[in-house]
Amino acid sequence: MTEILKNLSNSWDWETPTKNITDINQWISRFLEVQELVASPDGERIAAIVQDDDESFTVCENGETWSSTFEKAWSLRFGPDGKLYVLGMNDDEWSVNEEDKPWDESFEYVWNLGFSSNGNAAGVNVRNSEGYAVSLNGSTWDEKFFQIRSLQISNDGQHSAGNIQTEPLSEGDIFTFKKGLWSLAVDGRPWEQRFLNVWGCSFSDDGSRVAAEVRLKTGRQTIAVDGVRWDQEFKAVWQPIFIPGTHEVIAPGLTTSGWKLHVNGTPLWNRSFNQVWRQKFAPDGKRLAAVVSPEFGRWTIAVDGNQWKTTFSDVVLDPIFSEDSKHVCAAVKDKSSWTIAVDGAPWNQAFDMVWDPVFSPDGVSVMATAAMGINHFLALDGKIVLGPFEAMWEPIFNENGDKVLIKCVENGQFLRRVVPVKDLSRK
Amino acid sequence: MGLAALPIVNDPGLDIPIQELTPERIAEVFNRVVDQETAARFKVYLNTCVHCGLCSDACHWFLSNDRDPRFSPVGKVKQTLWELIKKRGRVQPAFIKECSRIAHTECNVCRRCSMYCPFGIDIAYLLLTVRRICSELGVVPQFLQDTVNSHAVTLNQMWVKQDEWIDTLQWQEEDARAEVKTGRIPLDKEGADVFYSVIAPEPKILAQLIGNIAQIMAVAKVDWTMPSFDGWDNSNMAMYSGDFEIMGRVERAHHDAALRLKSRRIVMGECGHAFRGAVYDGPKWLGWREPPIPLIHAVEFYHELIFSGRLKISHKFETPVTVQEPCNIIRGRGLGPKLREIIQATCADFREPEPAFEHNYCCGAGGGTINCGPPWKTSRVKGNSVKAEQLAATGAHVIITPCHNCHSGIEDIVGAYKLGMHVKFFSEILMEVMEIPEELKA
Amino acid sequence: MYNFVSGPLVWIAFIIFFAGMIYQFLRMLKSAQKDKVIYPYMSLKYSLRSLFHWIIPFASKNMRARYEVTIVTFIFHLSLILLPIFLAAHVVMFTFSWGPTWSVVSESTATFLTVLVILACLFFLIRRLMLPEIRFVTEPSDYLLLLIAAAPFLSGFIANRQWFDYETVLIIHMISGAIMLMAIPFTRLSHMLFFPFTRAYMGSEFGAVRRAKDW
């Protein structure tokens, strides 16, 4: 659970067992169209883009429509702080709308709505007549570029970065491309260095440094930190991360002996894999887990270089640590079925789909949203304990870990339910 | 041997990079690729081939070029790999241009020849290895390399910017709604049954195909989504240039996009090479035996929609049709029977091509060959006169091509050989014959 | 000389043949591990399906299209393998040295098959010389390999007819047989070993992975 969610959740209503927030069926009969529902983290609000009789679009929230209407609208999302955003267009001008109020500036186009993990900042990639940039909390980078293709926001919400094209390139011009036209702009200032490509980037915890995947030439890639590339080159790399609280960088790199994790360019674990990616640090900033493929067609998690004994045939998603950093779980898919594996042990129950699992605060229990056919369920420690629901959002434990907040649609009603864990286990 | 010299084609992507090569540099790259990146198949194939020439009749290039031995599959291996191996890679730079011409522009890696070789030698794999060597040396036809550059920058094939992509989808959604009231392109919807991916020429130049699919999905009431972020393009020319690192990155983005949206399966539009990249070559490089999420081709998807009754056919398409069977979904997935079933369900007069099914000739455009661009078009079209003969013999007026490369390649052949036929995607036929219920009509 | 070629040379030839085959086989297995897809893709069912369609005459499309090559190839390979094993003169020598015996083909059959093999070699030679697509990929070694395959049969035939000096021809026959045996593991004649595996892999990739036919 993110820090902000933990802090905010303390002030939520953990007493009322069930709140019927709104009747979705009524929305469906009332509007021409009701698009995808989004639920607020606290479950008190549910919203969707809806089309009114006059064919304009607006946002319906708990049955009430916004005063703003749009010719087009998309990317309706709650931020980590619980604020509701939508990207809307009127008269060919796009705006970021925060709780029914547009930011001052409008643009030719806006996309990649993103947030800082502390909830203090919302940002978008933007295009206006001068070029491409980032707008963070409504304030747009001064410098514009020929293109931008990503948005990364530092944890504290103070900084933003995106990979940018520094010079124009006509299609077919492979020789200009070879010079390297791509860089990373941080808070609107591009790195001095240019590369064939700059791809995924990450901020350090304090927001002062940025590391990114870069390509030097065909088949030669490495990591650059604040524009300075590692001495070591690899055939390929994946997205780097910073070691929490430091300026050390960890990234997977493909060597002649296979994929390895590297810290500042030096091999980290003394073994290579058929694949390594999705590396994540534990909350203590010490333990490191990653998804690995020890052999072709087999997948698992390795923690500090030691892989789980069980491997899976199809896919393993991001490792998730418990708050005490002792346990790791992940969504896994084996022989076409999804389930959750905790410390290497997969649940017996298989699903058609599972969402990211959540540890209880003491690290003892794991729960996740799961789906079978069109029905959604809450699964806890390998058992289906609630459902079926027509829709369900990420379940959240309270601070003590004795209650769970469920946000779901049941019989067309959006319900906010608080369920004691002991009632779930008993089922 | 008395073979007439082939016309010299100038291609800056080949002519300029070879100026910087030396035999030593070529040898270094050749030996690195062979030692580090190939193993049993490469060695056993080369040691097993008895130079019997039985693969020749498989190749449309050979058959179309008056049985010129330089175009037979084994002839292409001889002119490239045998020579490289004999000299341990110490060849002149001009030789690498020849290698690229042969491997990139005169072989569609369609794998028909491995069905004619008694030993089942995968000759296409050998020529892909030649492409890999050329790519590592920086010698790739200009237009193909530009496509790979686009993949590297944008993770799509045609330099489509992120805002252009989303804007196009929104515009196509509007168009779809003008026909079908419930027409929508749900962006970034989590947990949908279908993650629909396309190749970049669709948003770039054939946007109506996306509008069409929005109508089809609405009529069939499919729970679907498309991503607003990179990974929407399922095409992969890096697989064909030999830049496997970029190939891997593109394929990962595609599969990760579907994983991120918690989709049950990926359905891809009518494209053959994209299927190959997303189901075989990409996952293989990344370490997956099978794609992490089931991936099905449009032909299979339309089969499901039509035969489950979710799409009703109001009337049959009357004009006589034949089909160009895309290698990568027929020889690559055995979809020949399903392809016929959906054609017969929608068309009144289907003319079977000969040869058919797994033995069908490649369109001549696949394998990245059409992406080598205008400099190579003349030889490409000349290299597939058998296709023109095959199509003409059907007497059909419309050729259904459930693949973008086939579509463009067959259009070139129809034009060059004055066949007077029309080329259509299956979805275009479907749009003409699909019943739109009254209550859904806009 | 006769004693050497009929004694130690036979031993040497067989040892080199078997040791060479085992060596090549193990090397293939090892190198198949490095080719990471081979073992995961292999399927017994589809390997056999493919082999079945390629060891039965005319079961594959190309075998039907090139019927003359198919007929000659099958006769050639069957005779090449079976004739030396069931030839009376060979069995007698084996029985003389080791004891066990087995049935043999009649002399007239043997002669007939020998002639077939020689004619098949001639067919391959003419094909190689006449068809541009084969001539283009022909190297001197291809003629040499054809000669290596033909020599034991040609010399055997001559010995049987007792043309020229019998003992000399016999020595040539035994040497050529030994050369062929020793050449198999280390030349393209190794397709004798590799054929089932290349076929099986392609059959598996086509069938188990790509769900298509490969014949």
Coordinates of C-alpha atoms in Angstrom, one line a residue, chain B residues 9-381:
Chain B
V9 CA 19.7 -1.4 -57.4
N10 CA 21.0 1.6 -55.5
D11 CA 19.9 1.7 -51.9
P12 CA 21.6 4.2 -49.6
G13 CA 20.9 1.9 -46.7
L14 CA 23.2 -0.6 -48.3
D15 CA 25.6 1.5 -50.4
I16 CA 26.6 3.9 -47.7
P17 CA 27.2 1.7 -44.7
I18 CA 29.3 -0.8 -46.6
Q19 CA 31.8 2.0 -47.3
E20 CA 32.8 1.8 -43.6
L21 CA 33.1 -2.0 -43.5
T22 CA 36.3 -4.0 -43.7
P23 CA 36.7 -7.8 -44.1
E24 CA 38.1 -7.9 -40.5
R25 CA 35.0 -6.1 -39.1
I26 CA 32.7 -8.4 -41.2
A27 CA 34.5 -11.5 -39.9
E28 CA 34.2 -10.3 -36.3
V29 CA 30.5 -9.8 -36.6
F30 CA 29.9 -13.0 -38.6
N31 CA 31.8 -15.1 -36.1
R32 CA 30.1 -13.5 -33.1
V33 CA 26.7 -14.1 -34.5
V34 CA 27.5 -17.7 -35.5
D35 CA 29.3 -18.6 -32.3
Q36 CA 27.0 -16.8 -29.8
E37 CA 23.6 -16.7 -31.4
T38 CA 23.3 -19.9 -33.4
A39 CA 23.6 -23.5 -32.3
A40 CA 22.2 -26.9 -33.3
R41 CA 19.8 -25.9 -36.0
F42 CA 22.3 -23.7 -37.9
K43 CA 25.1 -26.4 -37.8
V44 CA 22.9 -29.4 -38.5
Y45 CA 21.0 -27.7 -41.3
L46 CA 24.2 -26.8 -43.1
N47 CA 25.8 -30.2 -42.6
T48 CA 22.7 -32.1 -43.6
C49 CA 21.8 -30.3 -46.9
V50 CA 22.9 -32.5 -49.7
H51 CA 22.5 -29.8 -52.3
C52 CA 19.7 -31.8 -54.1
G53 CA 17.9 -28.7 -55.2
L54 CA 14.5 -30.1 -54.3
C55 CA 13.6 -26.9 -52.4
S56 CA 13.7 -24.9 -55.7
D57 CA 10.2 -25.6 -56.8
A58 CA 8.9 -24.2 -53.5
C59 CA 10.1 -20.7 -54.2
H60 CA 7.9 -18.2 -56.0
W61 CA 11.1 -16.2 -56.8
F62 CA 12.7 -19.1 -58.5
L63 CA 9.5 -20.1 -60.4
S64 CA 8.8 -16.5 -61.4
N65 CA 12.3 -15.8 -62.6
D66 CA 12.4 -18.5 -65.3
R67 CA 13.9 -21.0 -62.8
D68 CA 17.0 -18.8 -62.4
P69 CA 19.1 -20.9 -59.9
R70 CA 20.1 -17.7 -58.1
F71 CA 16.6 -17.5 -56.7
S72 CA 16.2 -21.0 -55.4
P73 CA 16.2 -21.3 -51.7
V74 CA 19.5 -23.3 -51.5
G75 CA 20.9 -21.0 -54.2
K76 CA 20.4 -18.1 -51.8
V77 CA 22.1 -20.0 -49.0
K78 CA 25.0 -20.8 -51.3
Q79 CA 25.4 -17.1 -52.4
T80 CA 25.4 -16.0 -48.8
L81 CA 26.2 -18.4 -46.0
W82 CA 28.3 -20.9 -47.8
E83 CA 30.6 -18.2 -49.0
L84 CA 30.7 -16.6 -45.5
I85 CA 31.5 -19.9 -43.9
K86 CA 34.1 -20.8 -46.4
K87 CA 35.9 -17.5 -45.8
R88 CA 35.2 -17.4 -42.1
G89 CA 33.5 -14.1 -42.7
R90 CA 36.4 -12.4 -44.3
V91 CA 34.6 -11.2 -47.3
Q92 CA 34.6 -7.8 -49.1
P93 CA 32.1 -5.2 -48.1
A94 CA 30.3 -5.4 -51.5
F95 CA 29.5 -9.0 -50.7
I96 CA 27.5 -7.9 -47.7
K97 CA 25.4 -5.7 -49.9
E98 CA 24.7 -8.9 -52.0
C99 CA 23.8 -10.7 -48.8
S100 CA 21.3 -8.1 -47.9
R101 CA 19.8 -7.9 -51.4
I102 CA 19.3 -11.7 -51.3
A103 CA 18.2 -12.1 -47.7
H104 CA 16.2 -8.9 -47.2
T105 CA 14.8 -8.3 -50.6
E106 CA 14.6 -11.6 -52.5
C107 CA 13.4 -14.0 -49.8
N108 CA 10.1 -13.6 -48.0
V109 CA 11.1 -16.0 -45.3
C110 CA 7.7 -17.6 -46.0
R111 CA 9.0 -21.1 -45.1
R112 CA 7.3 -22.8 -48.1
C113 CA 10.7 -24.3 -48.9
S114 CA 11.0 -26.1 -45.6
M115 CA 7.9 -28.1 -46.8
Y116 CA 9.7 -29.1 -49.9
C117 CA 13.0 -30.0 -48.4
P118 CA 13.0 -33.8 -47.6
F119 CA 15.0 -33.1 -44.5
G120 CA 12.7 -30.2 -43.3
I121 CA 15.6 -27.8 -43.2
D122 CA 14.4 -24.3 -42.2
I123 CA 16.0 -22.4 -45.0
A124 CA 14.1 -19.2 -43.9
Y125 CA 15.9 -19.4 -40.6
L126 CA 19.2 -19.6 -42.4
L127 CA 18.4 -16.5 -44.4
L128 CA 17.1 -14.7 -41.2
T129 CA 20.6 -15.4 -39.8
V130 CA 22.1 -13.7 -42.8
R131 CA 19.7 -10.7 -42.2
R132 CA 20.9 -10.7 -38.6
I133 CA 24.5 -10.5 -39.7
C134 CA 23.7 -7.7 -42.1
S135 CA 21.7 -5.8 -39.4
E136 CA 24.6 -6.1 -37.0
L137 CA 26.8 -4.7 -39.6
G138 CA 24.4 -1.8 -40.1
V139 CA 23.6 -2.9 -43.7
V140 CA 19.8 -2.9 -44.1
P141 CA 17.7 -1.5 -47.0
Q142 CA 16.9 2.2 -46.2
F143 CA 13.1 1.9 -46.0
L144 CA 13.2 -1.2 -43.9
Q145 CA 15.8 0.4 -41.5
D146 CA 13.6 3.5 -41.3
T147 CA 10.7 1.3 -40.2
V148 CA 12.9 -0.3 -37.6
N149 CA 13.9 3.2 -36.4
S150 CA 10.3 4.0 -36.1
H151 CA 9.7 0.8 -34.0
A152 CA 12.7 1.8 -31.8
V153 CA 11.4 5.3 -31.2
T154 CA 7.6 4.9 -31.1
L155 CA 7.2 1.1 -30.7
N156 CA 5.0 1.4 -33.8
Q157 CA 5.9 0.9 -37.4
M158 CA 5.0 4.3 -38.9
W159 CA 6.3 7.1 -36.6
V160 CA 2.8 7.6 -35.2
K161 CA 3.0 10.0 -32.3
Q162 CA 1.1 9.2 -29.1
D163 CA -1.3 12.1 -29.5
E164 CA -2.0 11.2 -33.1
W165 CA -2.8 7.6 -32.1
I166 CA -5.4 8.6 -29.5
D167 CA -6.8 11.3 -31.7
T168 CA -7.3 8.9 -34.6
L169 CA -9.1 6.4 -32.4
Q170 CA -11.5 9.2 -31.1
W171 CA -12.1 10.3 -34.6
Q172 CA -12.8 6.8 -35.8
E173 CA -15.1 6.3 -32.8
E174 CA -17.1 9.2 -34.0
D175 CA -17.3 7.8 -37.5
A176 CA -18.4 4.4 -36.1
R177 CA -21.2 6.1 -34.1
A178 CA -22.5 7.7 -37.2
E179 CA -23.4 4.2 -38.3
V180 CA -23.9 2.2 -35.1
K181 CA -25.3 4.0 -32.1
T182 CA -23.3 2.0 -29.6
G183 CA -20.1 2.2 -31.6
R184 CA -17.2 2.8 -29.2
I185 CA -13.5 2.4 -28.9
P186 CA -13.1 1.9 -25.1
L187 CA -9.6 3.2 -24.2
D188 CA -7.6 1.5 -21.4
K189 CA -10.6 -0.5 -20.1
E190 CA -9.4 -2.9 -17.5
G191 CA -10.5 -6.5 -17.5
A192 CA -12.0 -6.6 -21.0
D193 CA -12.4 -9.8 -22.9
V194 CA -10.6 -8.6 -25.9
F195 CA -7.5 -6.4 -26.2
Y196 CA -7.6 -5.4 -29.9
S197 CA -4.3 -4.5 -31.5
V198 CA -3.5 -3.3 -35.0
I199 CA -0.5 -2.4 -37.2
A200 CA 0.5 1.2 -37.5
P201 CA -0.6 1.6 -41.2
E202 CA -4.2 1.4 -39.9
P203 CA -4.1 4.7 -37.8
K204 CA -1.7 6.2 -40.3
I205 CA -3.4 5.6 -43.7
L206 CA -6.3 3.1 -43.3
A207 CA -8.1 4.6 -40.3
Q208 CA -11.5 3.5 -41.5
L209 CA -10.5 -0.1 -40.7
I210 CA -10.4 0.9 -37.0
G211 CA -13.8 2.5 -37.4
N212 CA -15.0 -0.7 -39.1
I213 CA -13.9 -2.8 -36.2
A214 CA -15.6 -0.5 -33.7
Q215 CA -18.9 -1.1 -35.6
I216 CA -18.2 -4.9 -35.7
M217 CA -17.5 -5.0 -32.0
A218 CA -20.6 -3.0 -31.2
V219 CA -22.9 -5.2 -33.3
A220 CA -21.3 -8.4 -31.9
K221 CA -21.5 -6.8 -28.4
V222 CA -17.9 -7.6 -27.6
D223 CA -16.3 -6.4 -24.4
W224 CA -13.1 -4.9 -25.8
T225 CA -10.5 -2.3 -25.4
M226 CA -7.5 -0.6 -27.1
P227 CA -4.7 1.0 -25.2
S228 CA -4.1 4.7 -25.3
F229 CA -0.4 4.0 -24.6
D230 CA 2.4 2.4 -26.5
G231 CA 2.1 -1.3 -27.2
W232 CA -1.0 -1.0 -29.5
D233 CA 1.0 -1.8 -32.6
N234 CA 1.4 -5.5 -33.1
S235 CA 3.7 -5.2 -36.2
N236 CA 7.4 -5.8 -36.1
M237 CA 9.8 -5.1 -38.9
A238 CA 12.8 -5.3 -36.5
M239 CA 12.1 -9.1 -36.5
Y240 CA 12.7 -9.0 -40.3
S241 CA 15.6 -6.6 -40.5
G242 CA 17.6 -8.7 -38.0
D243 CA 17.5 -6.2 -35.1
F244 CA 16.2 -8.7 -32.5
E245 CA 16.8 -6.4 -29.5
I246 CA 14.3 -3.9 -30.9
M247 CA 12.0 -6.8 -31.9
G248 CA 12.0 -7.9 -28.3
R249 CA 11.3 -4.5 -27.0
V250 CA 8.3 -4.0 -29.4
E251 CA 6.8 -7.4 -28.5
R252 CA 7.2 -6.9 -24.8
A253 CA 5.4 -3.6 -25.1
H254 CA 2.5 -5.3 -26.9
H255 CA 2.1 -8.1 -24.5
D256 CA 2.7 -5.9 -21.4
A257 CA 0.0 -3.5 -22.6
A258 CA -2.5 -6.4 -22.6
L259 CA -1.3 -7.6 -19.2
R260 CA -1.5 -4.1 -17.8
L261 CA -5.2 -3.9 -18.9
K262 CA -5.9 -7.3 -17.5
S263 CA -7.3 -8.4 -20.8
R264 CA -8.3 -12.1 -21.3
R265 CA -6.9 -12.3 -24.8
I266 CA -5.4 -10.3 -27.6
V267 CA -7.2 -10.2 -30.9
M268 CA -5.1 -8.8 -33.7
G269 CA -6.3 -7.2 -36.9
E270 CA -5.7 -8.8 -40.3
C271 CA -2.0 -9.1 -40.5
G272 CA 0.2 -12.1 -40.9
H273 CA 3.7 -11.0 -40.0
A274 CA 2.4 -9.4 -36.8
F275 CA 0.9 -12.7 -35.8
R276 CA 4.3 -14.4 -36.3
G277 CA 6.1 -11.7 -34.3
A278 CA 3.6 -11.7 -31.5
V279 CA 3.1 -15.4 -31.2
Y280 CA 6.5 -16.9 -32.2
D281 CA 9.5 -14.8 -32.8
G282 CA 8.9 -12.2 -30.1
P283 CA 7.9 -14.4 -27.2
K284 CA 10.8 -16.8 -28.2
W285 CA 13.3 -14.0 -27.8
L286 CA 11.8 -12.8 -24.6
G287 CA 11.6 -16.3 -23.0
W288 CA 8.0 -17.2 -23.5
R289 CA 7.1 -20.5 -25.1
E290 CA 3.6 -19.2 -25.8
P291 CA 2.4 -15.6 -25.6
P292 CA 1.5 -14.8 -21.9
I293 CA -2.0 -14.0 -22.9
P294 CA -3.7 -16.0 -25.6
L295 CA -3.4 -14.2 -28.9
I296 CA -5.8 -14.9 -31.8
H297 CA -5.8 -13.7 -35.4
A298 CA -8.7 -11.7 -36.8
V299 CA -9.6 -14.7 -39.0
E300 CA -10.1 -16.9 -35.9
F301 CA -12.0 -14.1 -34.2
Y302 CA -14.4 -13.5 -37.1
H303 CA -14.9 -17.2 -37.3
E304 CA -15.9 -17.2 -33.6
L305 CA -18.3 -14.2 -34.1
I306 CA -20.0 -15.6 -37.2
F307 CA -20.3 -19.2 -36.1
S308 CA -21.4 -18.4 -32.5
G309 CA -24.2 -16.3 -34.0
R310 CA -23.0 -13.0 -32.5
L311 CA -22.7 -11.6 -36.0
K312 CA -25.5 -12.2 -38.4
I313 CA -25.0 -12.2 -42.1
S314 CA -27.8 -10.3 -43.9
H315 CA -26.9 -11.3 -47.4
K316 CA -23.9 -12.9 -49.2
F317 CA -21.3 -11.0 -51.2
E318 CA -22.1 -11.9 -54.7
T319 CA -19.0 -11.0 -56.7
P320 CA -16.7 -14.0 -57.3
V321 CA -13.9 -14.0 -54.7
T322 CA -10.7 -15.9 -54.2
V323 CA -8.2 -15.7 -51.3
Q324 CA -4.6 -14.9 -50.7
E325 CA -3.7 -17.1 -47.8
P326 CA -1.2 -15.4 -45.6
C327 CA 1.8 -17.6 -45.0
N328 CA 2.1 -16.6 -41.3
I329 CA -1.4 -17.7 -40.4
I330 CA -1.8 -20.6 -42.7
R331 CA 1.6 -22.2 -42.8
G332 CA 2.1 -20.5 -39.5
R333 CA -1.2 -21.4 -37.7
G334 CA -3.2 -23.8 -39.9
L335 CA -6.0 -21.3 -40.3
G336 CA -6.8 -22.4 -43.8
P337 CA -10.0 -24.3 -43.0
K338 CA -11.4 -21.5 -40.8
L339 CA -10.5 -18.9 -43.4
R340 CA -12.6 -20.8 -46.0
E341 CA -15.5 -21.2 -43.6
I342 CA -15.8 -17.5 -43.0
I343 CA -15.5 -16.8 -46.7
Q344 CA -18.1 -19.3 -47.5
A345 CA -20.4 -17.9 -44.8
T346 CA -20.2 -14.5 -46.3
C347 CA -19.5 -14.9 -50.0
A348 CA -21.7 -16.6 -52.6
D349 CA -19.0 -17.5 -55.1
F350 CA -15.7 -18.6 -53.7
R351 CA -13.0 -19.7 -56.2
E352 CA -10.4 -22.0 -54.6
P353 CA -6.8 -21.0 -55.6
E354 CA -4.3 -23.6 -56.6
P355 CA -2.0 -24.3 -54.9
A356 CA -3.9 -23.8 -51.6
F357 CA -3.6 -24.1 -47.8
E358 CA -0.1 -24.6 -46.6
H359 CA 1.1 -24.9 -50.1
N360 CA -0.1 -21.5 -51.2
Y361 CA 2.5 -19.1 -52.7
C362 CA 3.6 -16.1 -50.6
C363 CA 2.3 -12.7 -51.7
G364 CA 5.9 -11.7 -52.3
A365 CA 5.5 -8.8 -50.0
G366 CA 5.9 -10.5 -46.7
G367 CA 9.0 -11.1 -44.6
G368 CA 9.7 -7.4 -44.6
T369 CA 10.4 -7.4 -48.3
I370 CA 7.7 -4.8 -49.2
N371 CA 9.1 -2.6 -46.5
C372 CA 12.4 -2.5 -48.4
G373 CA 10.5 0.1 -50.4
P374 CA 10.3 1.5 -53.9
P375 CA 13.9 0.7 -55.0
W376 CA 13.1 -3.0 -54.8
K377 CA 9.5 -3.0 -56.1
T378 CA 10.4 -4.0 -59.6
S379 CA 12.3 -7.1 -58.6
R380 CA 9.6 -7.9 -56.0
V381 CA 6.8 -7.8 -58.5

